[in-house]
PDB file of C-alpha atoms in Angstrom:
ATOM      1  CA  MET S  20      48.162  -3.193  49.308  1.00 83.00           C
ATOM      2  CA  VAL S  21      46.952   0.371  48.805  1.00 92.00           C
ATOM      3  CA  ARG S  22      48.237   2.040  45.650  1.00 96.00           C
ATOM      4  CA  ALA S  23      47.923   5.508  47.147  1.00 96.00           C
ATOM      5  CA  GLU S  24      49.459   7.524  44.322  1.00 97.00           C
ATOM      6  CA  ARG S  25      47.248   5.869  41.721  1.00 96.00           C
ATOM      7  CA  LYS S  26      44.063   6.408  43.723  1.00 97.00           C
ATOM      8  CA  TYR S  27      44.915  10.010  44.591  1.00 97.00           C
ATOM      9  CA  VAL S  28      45.710  11.008  41.006  1.00 97.00           C
ATOM     10  CA  ASP S  29      42.511   9.406  39.745  1.00 96.00           C
ATOM     11  CA  LEU S  30      40.355  11.111  42.399  1.00 97.00           C
ATOM     12  CA  MET S  31      41.844  14.504  41.571  1.00 97.00           C
ATOM     13  CA  ARG S  32      41.265  13.872  37.857  1.00 95.00           C
ATOM     14  CA  GLN S  33      37.590  13.265  38.573  1.00 93.00           C
ATOM     15  CA  SER S  34      37.393  16.434  40.694  1.00 95.00           C
ATOM     16  CA  THR S  35      38.895  18.855  38.179  1.00 94.00           C
ATOM     17  CA  VAL S  36      38.386  19.705  34.526  1.00 85.00           C
ATOM     18  CA  GLY S  37      41.411  18.963  32.358  1.00 85.00           C
ATOM     19  CA  LEU S  38      43.816  19.026  35.314  1.00 95.00           C
ATOM     20  CA  PHE S  39      46.016  16.289  36.756  1.00 97.00           C
ATOM     21  CA  ALA S  40      47.611  16.008  40.177  1.00 97.00           C
ATOM     22  CA  ASN S  41      51.282  15.427  40.853  1.00 97.00           C
ATOM     23  CA  TRP S  42      51.868  13.047  43.795  1.00 97.00           C
ATOM     24  CA  ASP S  43      55.387  14.457  44.163  1.00 96.00           C
ATOM     25  CA  PRO S  44      55.130  18.259  43.674  1.00 96.00           C
ATOM     26  CA  GLU S  45      58.809  18.738  44.525  1.00 94.00           C
ATOM     27  CA  ASN S  46      59.566  16.862  41.301  1.00 93.00           C
ATOM     28  CA  PRO S  47      57.882  19.430  39.048  1.00 90.00           C
ATOM     29  CA  ILE S  48      56.183  18.958  35.710  1.00 94.00           C
ATOM     30  CA  GLU S  49      57.353  21.786  33.457  1.00 96.00           C
ATOM     31  CA  VAL S  50      55.284  23.872  31.059  1.00 97.00           C
ATOM     32  CA  GLY S  51      55.659  22.611  27.496  1.00 97.00           C
ATOM     33  CA  SER S  52      56.461  19.024  28.482  1.00 98.00           C
ATOM     34  CA  TYR S  53      55.011  16.316  26.287  1.00 97.00           C
ATOM     35  CA  GLY S  54      54.688  12.591  26.843  1.00 96.00           C
ATOM     36  CA  ARG S  55      52.163  10.049  28.059  1.00 95.00           C
ATOM     37  CA  PHE S  56      50.634   8.794  31.274  1.00 95.00           C
ATOM     38  CA  ASP S  57      51.947   5.529  32.635  1.00 94.00           C
ATOM     39  CA  LEU S  58      48.907   3.273  32.933  1.00 91.00           C
ATOM     40  CA  ASP S  59      50.368   1.373  35.890  1.00 92.00           C
ATOM     41  CA  THR S  60      51.589   4.271  38.067  1.00 93.00           C
ATOM     42  CA  THR S  61      49.444   7.164  36.670  1.00 94.00           C
ATOM     43  CA  ARG S  62      52.601   9.295  36.483  1.00 95.00           C
ATOM     44  CA  PHE S  63      53.211  11.533  33.519  1.00 96.00           C
ATOM     45  CA  THR S  64      56.257  10.260  31.620  1.00 95.00           C
ATOM     46  CA  VAL S  65      58.010  13.206  29.978  1.00 96.00           C
ATOM     47  CA  LEU S  66      59.519  12.524  26.555  1.00 96.00           C
ATOM     48  CA  GLY S  67      60.637  16.077  25.861  1.00 97.00           C
ATOM     49  CA  ASN S  68      59.712  19.739  25.993  1.00 98.00           C
ATOM     50  CA  ILE S  69      58.666  22.146  23.268  1.00 97.00           C
ATOM     51  CA  TYR S  70      61.226  24.619  24.636  1.00 97.00           C
ATOM     52  CA  ASP S  71      64.117  22.172  24.232  1.00 96.00           C
ATOM     53  CA  PRO S  72      66.493  23.304  21.449  1.00 94.00           C
ATOM     54  CA  GLU S  73      66.187  19.957  19.648  1.00 95.00           C
ATOM     55  CA  PHE S  74      62.400  20.345  19.401  1.00 96.00           C
ATOM     56  CA  GLN S  75      62.854  23.167  16.904  1.00 94.00           C
ATOM     57  CA  VAL S  76      63.668  20.577  14.229  1.00 95.00           C
ATOM     58  CA  LEU S  77      60.132  19.169  14.456  1.00 95.00           C
ATOM     59  CA  LEU S  78      58.669  22.659  14.414  1.00 94.00           C
ATOM     60  CA  ASP S  79      60.684  23.732  11.384  1.00 94.00           C
ATOM     61  CA  ALA S  80      59.247  20.792   9.449  1.00 94.00           C
ATOM     62  CA  VAL S  81      55.736  22.260   9.700  1.00 91.00           C
ATOM     63  CA  ASP S  82      56.418  25.996  10.097  1.00 88.00           C
ATOM     64  CA  GLY S  83      59.846  27.370   9.312  1.00 87.00           C
ATOM     65  CA  ASN S  84      58.946  30.847  10.572  1.00 91.00           C
ATOM     66  CA  PHE S  85      57.915  29.927  14.130  1.00 94.00           C
ATOM     67  CA  THR S  86      60.542  29.814  16.892  1.00 94.00           C
ATOM     68  CA  MET S  87      59.620  28.699  20.398  1.00 95.00           C
ATOM     69  CA  SER S  88      62.158  31.027  22.007  1.00 94.00           C
ATOM     70  CA  ASP S  89      60.054  33.929  20.723  1.00 95.00           C
ATOM     71  CA  HIS S  90      57.065  32.644  22.704  1.00 96.00           C
ATOM     72  CA  PRO S  91      58.312  31.866  26.240  1.00 96.00           C
ATOM     73  CA  PRO S  92      55.961  30.716  29.020  1.00 97.00           C
ATOM     74  CA  GLU S  93      53.982  33.378  30.859  1.00 97.00           C
ATOM     75  CA  LEU S  94      53.410  33.654  34.620  1.00 96.00           C
ATOM     76  CA  ASP S  95      50.052  34.891  35.904  1.00 97.00           C
ATOM     77  CA  PRO S  96      49.579  36.805  39.198  1.00 96.00           C
ATOM     78  CA  VAL S  97      49.240  35.019  42.533  1.00 96.00           C
ATOM     79  CA  GLU S  98      45.768  33.584  43.106  1.00 96.00           C
ATOM     80  CA  GLN S  99      43.879  32.766  46.275  1.00 96.00           C
ATOM     81  CA  ASP S 100      44.587  29.439  47.957  1.00 97.00           C
ATOM     82  CA  MET S 101      43.090  26.517  46.052  1.00 97.00           C
ATOM     83  CA  ILE S 102      41.270  23.685  47.860  1.00 98.00           C
ATOM     84  CA  ILE S 103      40.345  20.678  45.716  1.00 98.00           C
ATOM     85  CA  THR S 104      38.319  17.888  47.298  1.00 97.00           C
ATOM     86  CA  SER S 105      36.913  14.675  45.907  1.00 97.00           C
ATOM     87  CA  SER S 106      33.490  13.331  46.843  1.00 95.00           C
ATOM     88  CA  GLY S 107      33.162  12.176  50.439  1.00 95.00           C
ATOM     89  CA  VAL S 108      34.994  15.187  51.943  1.00 97.00           C
ATOM     90  CA  ARG S 109      33.497  18.062  53.924  1.00 97.00           C
ATOM     91  CA  LYS S 110      35.287  21.299  54.848  1.00 97.00           C
ATOM     92  CA  HIS S 111      34.901  22.617  58.396  1.00 97.00           C
ATOM     93  CA  LEU S 112      36.213  25.474  60.499  1.00 97.00           C
ATOM     94  CA  PHE S 113      39.661  24.805  61.883  1.00 96.00           C
ATOM     95  CA  SER S 114      39.914  23.052  65.226  1.00 94.00           C
ATOM     96  CA  PRO S 115      43.231  21.429  66.194  1.00 91.00           C
ATOM     97  CA  GLY S 116      41.714  19.264  68.925  1.00 86.00           C
ATOM     98  CA  ALA S 117      42.383  19.034  72.646  1.00 79.00           C
ATOM     99  CA  ASP S 118      45.473  16.841  72.243  1.00 72.00           C
ATOM    100  CA  ALA S 119      47.255  19.162  69.792  1.00 78.00           C
ATOM    101  CA  LYS S 120      50.613  20.592  70.761  1.00 76.00           C
ATOM    102  CA  LYS S 121      50.578  24.298  71.551  1.00 77.00           C
ATOM    103  CA  GLU S 122      51.021  26.316  68.375  1.00 82.00           C
ATOM    104  CA  ASN S 123      50.318  29.915  67.447  1.00 86.00           C
ATOM    105  CA  PHE S 124      47.504  29.149  65.025  1.00 92.00           C
ATOM    106  CA  ASN S 125      46.532  32.827  64.901  1.00 91.00           C
ATOM    107  CA  LYS S 126      49.515  33.386  62.603  1.00 91.00           C
ATOM    108  CA  ALA S 127      48.589  30.578  60.245  1.00 94.00           C
ATOM    109  CA  SER S 128      48.560  31.416  56.537  1.00 95.00           C
ATOM    110  CA  PHE S 129      46.043  28.618  56.039  1.00 97.00           C
ATOM    111  CA  LYS S 130      44.038  26.444  58.436  1.00 97.00           C
ATOM    112  CA  MET S 131      41.087  24.137  57.938  1.00 98.00           C
ATOM    113  CA  ASN S 132      39.542  20.849  59.023  1.00 98.00           C
ATOM    114  CA  PHE S 133      38.506  18.158  56.562  1.00 98.00           C
ATOM    115  CA  LYS S 134      35.993  15.496  57.528  1.00 98.00           C
ATOM    116  CA  PHE S 135      36.151  12.246  55.562  1.00 97.00           C
ATOM    117  CA  LEU S 136      33.188   9.902  55.308  1.00 95.00           C
ATOM    118  CA  SER S 137      33.523   6.165  55.893  1.00 95.00           C
ATOM    119  CA  GLY S 138      33.331   3.424  53.287  1.00 93.00           C
ATOM    120  CA  LYS S 139      35.404   5.026  50.534  1.00 94.00           C
ATOM    121  CA  ARG S 140      38.683   6.750  49.943  1.00 96.00           C
ATOM    122  CA  SER S 141      38.616  10.488  49.375  1.00 98.00           C
ATOM    123  CA  ALA S 142      41.338  13.035  48.690  1.00 98.00           C
ATOM    124  CA  VAL S 143      42.199  16.673  49.347  1.00 98.00           C
ATOM    125  CA  LEU S 144      44.731  18.961  47.711  1.00 98.00           C
ATOM    126  CA  VAL S 145      45.551  22.381  49.189  1.00 98.00           C
ATOM    127  CA  ILE S 146      47.668  24.768  47.116  1.00 98.00           C
ATOM    128  CA  HIS S 147      49.009  27.885  48.865  1.00 97.00           C
ATOM    129  CA  LYS S 148      49.549  31.021  46.762  1.00 95.00           C
ATOM    130  CA  PRO S 149      49.263  29.321  43.357  1.00 97.00           C
ATOM    131  CA  ARG S 150      50.425  30.975  40.141  1.00 97.00           C
ATOM    132  CA  LEU S 151      49.532  29.668  36.699  1.00 98.00           C
ATOM    133  CA  TYR S 152      52.542  29.196  34.430  1.00 97.00           C
ATOM    134  CA  HIS S 153      51.430  28.646  30.825  1.00 97.00           C
ATOM    135  CA  VAL S 154      52.335  28.840  27.155  1.00 97.00           C
ATOM    136  CA  PRO S 155      51.101  32.026  25.428  1.00 95.00           C
ATOM    137  CA  ARG S 156      47.418  31.672  24.655  1.00 88.00           C
ATOM    138  CA  ASN S 157      46.169  31.552  21.051  1.00 83.00           C
ATOM    139  CA  THR S 158      49.653  31.542  19.556  1.00 86.00           C
ATOM    140  CA  VAL S 159      51.398  28.234  20.244  1.00 91.00           C
ATOM    141  CA  LEU S 160      48.981  25.308  20.320  1.00 91.00           C
ATOM    142  CA  ASP S 161      47.587  25.994  16.845  1.00 87.00           C
ATOM    143  CA  VAL S 162      51.082  25.636  15.371  1.00 90.00           C
ATOM    144  CA  LEU S 163      51.932  22.573  17.462  1.00 92.00           C
ATOM    145  CA  TYR S 164      48.795  20.830  16.236  1.00 90.00           C
ATOM    146  CA  ARG S 165      50.389  20.354  12.821  1.00 89.00           C
ATOM    147  CA  ILE S 166      53.250  18.273  14.247  1.00 93.00           C
ATOM    148  CA  PRO S 167      52.410  14.609  13.507  1.00 92.00           C
ATOM    149  CA  GLU S 168      54.689  13.299  16.276  1.00 92.00           C
ATOM    150  CA  PHE S 169      52.165  14.593  18.821  1.00 93.00           C
ATOM    151  CA  ASN S 170      49.574  12.042  17.685  1.00 91.00           C
ATOM    152  CA  GLY S 171      48.741   9.883  20.723  1.00 90.00           C
ATOM    153  CA  LEU S 172      50.750  12.067  23.126  1.00 95.00           C
ATOM    154  CA  CYS S 173      49.744  14.708  25.670  1.00 96.00           C
ATOM    155  CA  ILE S 174      51.220  18.172  26.061  1.00 97.00           C
ATOM    156  CA  VAL S 175      51.326  20.269  29.241  1.00 97.00           C
ATOM    157  CA  PRO S 176      50.167  23.797  28.314  1.00 97.00           C
ATOM    158  CA  SER S 177      49.956  25.043  31.913  1.00 97.00           C
ATOM    159  CA  VAL S 178      51.170  24.237  35.422  1.00 98.00           C
ATOM    160  CA  TYR S 179      50.218  25.586  38.828  1.00 98.00           C
ATOM    161  CA  LYS S 180      53.325  26.597  40.778  1.00 97.00           C
ATOM    162  CA  CYS S 181      53.038  27.365  44.489  1.00 96.00           C
ATOM    163  CA  ARG S 182      54.691  28.202  47.804  1.00 94.00           C
ATOM    164  CA  GLY S 183      53.124  25.333  49.707  1.00 96.00           C
ATOM    165  CA  TRP S 184      51.023  22.216  49.141  1.00 97.00           C
ATOM    166  CA  SER S 185      49.237  19.604  51.252  1.00 98.00           C
ATOM    167  CA  ILE S 186      47.931  16.244  50.020  1.00 98.00           C
ATOM    168  CA  TYR S 187      45.787  13.777  51.928  1.00 98.00           C
ATOM    169  CA  LEU S 188      44.244  10.437  50.941  1.00 98.00           C
ATOM    170  CA  SER S 189      41.762   9.033  53.462  1.00 97.00           C
ATOM    171  CA  SER S 190      41.751   5.549  54.971  1.00 94.00           C
ATOM    172  CA  LYS S 191      38.082   4.599  54.218  1.00 94.00           C
ATOM    173  CA  LEU S 192      37.273   5.281  57.884  1.00 94.00           C
ATOM    174  CA  GLU S 193      35.368   8.293  59.175  1.00 96.00           C
ATOM    175  CA  GLU S 194      37.973  10.775  60.321  1.00 96.00           C
ATOM    176  CA  THR S 195      38.665  14.479  60.681  1.00 96.00           C
ATOM    177  CA  VAL S 196      42.043  15.848  59.624  1.00 97.00           C
ATOM    178  CA  ALA S 197      43.212  19.331  60.596  1.00 97.00           C
ATOM    179  CA  VAL S 198      45.942  21.118  58.640  1.00 97.00           C
ATOM    180  CA  ALA S 199      47.569  24.507  59.117  1.00 96.00           C
ATOM    181  CA  LEU S 200      50.393  26.413  57.438  1.00 96.00           C
ATOM    182  CA  LEU S 201      52.463  28.199  60.075  1.00 94.00           C
ATOM    183  CA  PRO S 202      55.531  30.415  60.190  1.00 92.00           C
ATOM    184  CA  SER S 203      58.624  28.271  60.465  1.00 88.00           C
ATOM    185  CA  LYS S 204      60.378  28.158  63.822  1.00 78.00           C
ATOM    186  CA  VAL S 205      63.683  28.215  61.951  1.00 76.00           C
ATOM    187  CA  GLY S 206      64.345  30.907  59.365  1.00 70.00           C
ATOM    188  CA  PHE S 207      61.666  32.868  57.554  1.00 66.00           C
ATOM    189  CA  ASP S 208      59.919  30.100  55.641  1.00 86.00           C
ATOM    190  CA  LEU S 209      56.664  28.246  56.278  1.00 93.00           C
ATOM    191  CA  GLU S 210      55.921  24.795  57.659  1.00 94.00           C
ATOM    192  CA  TRP S 211      52.843  22.581  57.753  1.00 96.00           C
ATOM    193  CA  TRP S 212      51.149  21.268  60.880  1.00 95.00           C
ATOM    194  CA  SER S 213      48.591  18.468  61.019  1.00 95.00           C
ATOM    195  CA  ASN S 214      46.944  16.281  63.614  1.00 94.00           C
ATOM    196  CA  SER S 215      47.460  13.252  61.339  1.00 94.00           C
ATOM    197  CA  ASP S 216      50.525  11.028  61.050  1.00 93.00           C
ATOM    198  CA  SER S 217      49.137   8.979  58.158  1.00 95.00           C
ATOM    199  CA  ASP S 218      51.508   7.664  55.509  1.00 95.00           C
ATOM    200  CA  PHE S 219      49.108   9.185  52.978  1.00 97.00           C
ATOM    201  CA  LEU S 220      49.648  12.736  54.235  1.00 98.00           C
ATOM    202  CA  ARG S 221      52.173  14.574  52.063  1.00 97.00           C
ATOM    203  CA  GLN S 222      53.097  18.225  52.611  1.00 97.00           C
ATOM    204  CA  GLY S 223      55.793  20.618  51.553  1.00 96.00           C
ATOM    205  CA  THR S 224      56.825  24.226  51.060  1.00 94.00           C
ATOM    206  CA  ASP S 225      59.039  25.951  48.520  1.00 92.00           C
ATOM    207  CA  LYS S 226      60.125  29.509  49.231  1.00 89.00           C
ATOM    208  CA  ASN S 227      60.946  29.957  45.542  1.00 90.00           C
ATOM    209  CA  GLY S 228      57.467  28.816  44.471  1.00 91.00           C
ATOM    210  CA  PHE S 229      58.681  26.092  42.092  1.00 92.00           C
ATOM    211  CA  ALA S 230      56.615  23.154  43.403  1.00 95.00           C
ATOM    212  CA  SER S 231      53.955  21.991  40.933  1.00 96.00           C
ATOM    213  CA  PRO S 232      51.095  19.961  42.473  1.00 98.00           C
ATOM    214  CA  LEU S 233      48.686  20.432  39.564  1.00 98.00           C
ATOM    215  CA  PHE S 234      49.023  20.628  35.791  1.00 98.00           C
ATOM    216  CA  ALA S 235      46.921  20.572  32.651  1.00 97.00           C
ATOM    217  CA  ALA S 236      47.338  17.932  29.950  1.00 96.00           C
ATOM    218  CA  GLN S 237      45.831  18.144  26.487  1.00 95.00           C
ATOM    219  CA  GLN S 238      45.938  15.994  23.378  1.00 93.00           C
ATOM    220  CA  LYS S 239      45.082  16.468  19.740  1.00 89.00           C
ATOM    221  CA  LEU S 240      41.528  15.794  18.688  1.00 81.00           C
ATOM    222  CA  PRO S 241      41.851  12.211  17.364  1.00 67.00           C
ATOM    223  CA  LEU S 242      40.073  12.789  14.059  1.00 56.00           C
ATOM    224  CA  ILE S 243      39.254  15.744  11.808  1.00 52.00           C
ATOM    225  CA  ARG S 244      37.097  14.835   8.839  1.00 55.00           C
ATOM    226  CA  ARG S 245      37.414  16.364   5.393  1.00 52.00           C
ATOM    227  CA  TYR S 246      34.334  18.200   4.180  1.00 52.00           C
ATOM    228  CA  MET S 247      34.528  16.464   0.793  1.00 55.00           C
ATOM    229  CA  ARG S 248      36.600  13.635  -0.637  1.00 60.00           C
ATOM    230  CA  GLY S 249      39.922  14.873  -1.933  1.00 60.00           C
ATOM    231  CA  MET S 250      39.880  18.092   0.096  1.00 59.00           C
ATOM    232  CA  PRO S 251      42.862  18.702   2.411  1.00 59.00           C
ATOM    233  CA  ILE S 252      42.377  18.529   6.151  1.00 56.00           C
ATOM    234  CA  PRO S 253      41.621  22.107   7.291  1.00 58.00           C
ATOM    235  CA  ASP S 254      44.064  23.991   9.481  1.00 57.00           C
ATOM    236  CA  PRO S 255      42.769  24.229  13.050  1.00 53.00           C
ATOM    237  CA  GLU S 256      41.618  27.448  14.625  1.00 55.00           C
ATOM    238  CA  PRO S 257      43.716  28.549  17.632  1.00 49.00           C
ATOM    239  CA  ASP S 258      43.414  26.048  20.511  1.00 52.00           C
ATOM    240  CA  LYS S 259      40.159  24.640  19.089  1.00 65.00           C
ATOM    241  CA  PHE S 260      41.275  21.128  18.243  1.00 78.00           C
ATOM    242  CA  TRP S 261      43.004  20.339  21.532  1.00 88.00           C
ATOM    243  CA  ILE S 262      40.965  18.414  24.083  1.00 89.00           C
ATOM    244  CA  ASP S 263      41.509  17.429  27.707  1.00 91.00           C
ATOM    245  CA  GLY S 264      43.982  14.587  27.922  1.00 91.00           C
ATOM    246  CA  TYR S 265      42.586  11.102  28.438  1.00 87.00           C
ATOM    247  CA  PRO S 266      45.012   9.139  30.658  1.00 87.00           C
ATOM    248  CA  GLY S 267      43.781   5.695  29.615  1.00 86.00           C
ATOM    249  CA  TRP S 268      43.977   3.645  32.804  1.00 88.00           C
ATOM    250  CA  GLU S 269      41.080   1.477  33.933  1.00 84.00           C
ATOM    251  CA  PRO S 270      38.511   2.702  36.493  1.00 88.00           C
ATOM    252  CA  LEU S 271      39.930   1.994  39.951  1.00 93.00           C
ATOM    253  CA  ASP S 272      38.620   0.379  43.103  1.00 94.00           C
ATOM    254  CA  GLU S 273      39.010   1.992  46.531  1.00 95.00           C
ATOM    255  CA  ASP S 274      42.604   0.784  46.904  1.00 95.00           C
ATOM    256  CA  GLY S 275      43.829   2.036  43.526  1.00 95.00           C
ATOM    257  CA  ASN S 276      43.694  -1.262  41.628  1.00 94.00           C
ATOM    258  CA  ASP S 277      41.915  -1.803  38.312  1.00 91.00           C
ATOM    259  CA  ASP S 278      38.267  -2.534  38.977  1.00 86.00           C
ATOM    260  CA  PRO S 279      37.215  -5.554  36.849  1.00 75.00           C
ATOM    261  CA  ILE S 280      33.538  -5.077  37.742  1.00 64.00           C
ATOM    262  CA  TRP S 281      33.426  -1.821  35.787  1.00 51.00           C
ATOM    263  CA  GLU S 282      34.904  -3.264  32.616  1.00 49.00           C
ATOM    264  CA  GLU S 283      32.685  -6.351  32.551  1.00 46.00           C
ATOM    265  CA  ASP S 284      29.361  -4.781  33.488  1.00 46.00           C
ATOM    266  CA  TYR S 285      29.380  -1.048  32.849  1.00 48.00           C
ATOM    267  CA  GLU S 286      31.814   0.254  30.279  1.00 47.00           C
ATOM    268  CA  PRO S 287      30.307   0.447  26.772  1.00 49.00           C
ATOM    269  CA  ASP S 288      32.130  -1.671  24.181  1.00 50.00           C
ATOM    270  CA  VAL S 289      32.745   1.325  21.909  1.00 44.00           C
ATOM    271  CA  ALA S 290      34.371   3.324  24.724  1.00 47.00           C
ATOM    272  CA  ARG S 291      36.580   0.404  25.744  1.00 49.00           C
ATOM    273  CA  VAL S 292      37.771  -0.245  22.177  1.00 47.00           C
ATOM    274  CA  TRP S 293      38.552   3.473  21.613  1.00 45.00           C
ATOM    275  CA  ARG S 294      40.450   3.735  24.903  1.00 50.00           C
ATOM    276  CA  ARG S 295      42.566   0.655  24.301  1.00 50.00           C
ATOM    277  CA  THR S 296      43.290   1.644  20.696  1.00 49.00           C
ATOM    278  CA  MET S 297      44.479   5.101  21.754  1.00 50.00           C
ATOM    279  CA  CYS S 298      46.630   3.744  24.575  1.00 49.00           C
ATOM    280  CA  LYS S 299      48.197   1.085  22.343  1.00 44.00           C
ATOM    281  CA  SER S 300      48.988   3.595  19.609  1.00 43.00           C
ATOM    282  CA  SER S 301      50.566   6.018  22.068  1.00 41.00           C
ATOM    283  CA  MET S 302      52.797   3.270  23.450  1.00 38.00           C
ATOM    284  CA  THR S 303      54.187   2.399  20.009  1.00 39.00           C
ATOM    285  CA  ARG S 304      55.137   5.922  18.982  1.00 38.00           C
ATOM    286  CA  TRP S 305      58.542   7.512  19.602  1.00 41.00           C
TER     287      TRP S 305
END
């Protein structure tokens, strides 16, 4: 059995820096969410949000003068279309193929071919008209660092929202997949076209731009040492002591299952002990 979601999320994690893919962009991850990654499904399990009214109690315990409602999320301007590919994928000029149904591809908002190499699974994520939605920079994370309940958890400081998204996970066979974003035949929205009918092709549009196919996840630096015995732990500089979130699941084989070969032969003992300790501690909190 192919665990498509697990493999796709892991491939996107390897292809980006500090970003994680959402297999179901229509079920959005919101800015300010905090929680942990499920090691079995790779989904981000949300335990709460820093903008929830009840979160203010935790914030008041470390800083009674800071109110989250005074620092709402910010929305950046629309960016160019994003195309994220894992290894084993090549981008080519669009060609729908001789057997494609007649479409007006000249009006496409996006069109491209992706060639997948054989022997391994590869993934593509296309994000149409993305906008970065994020907590205010250099004002929020430094305060949140002092909250002890965040130990072992991840926080989502930013999310990419978009008008349209296309996800594809290859079949380990050599293949070429064409995708295009066309004007809808009904109404004034957009719709995706592809020459593939694979179960691992997922596409959608959102005229309101609320879909979230990609998000950042960060966690507190696990350890800050005192300079001298007896000295208090120093307050962090803005955003300095947050690092890219480490999801914690095992390296995966081509079908999305844990790969026992990696753990037995390749992973250093120190890395394995640290990973399992962090994952175990995060599962016992809250």
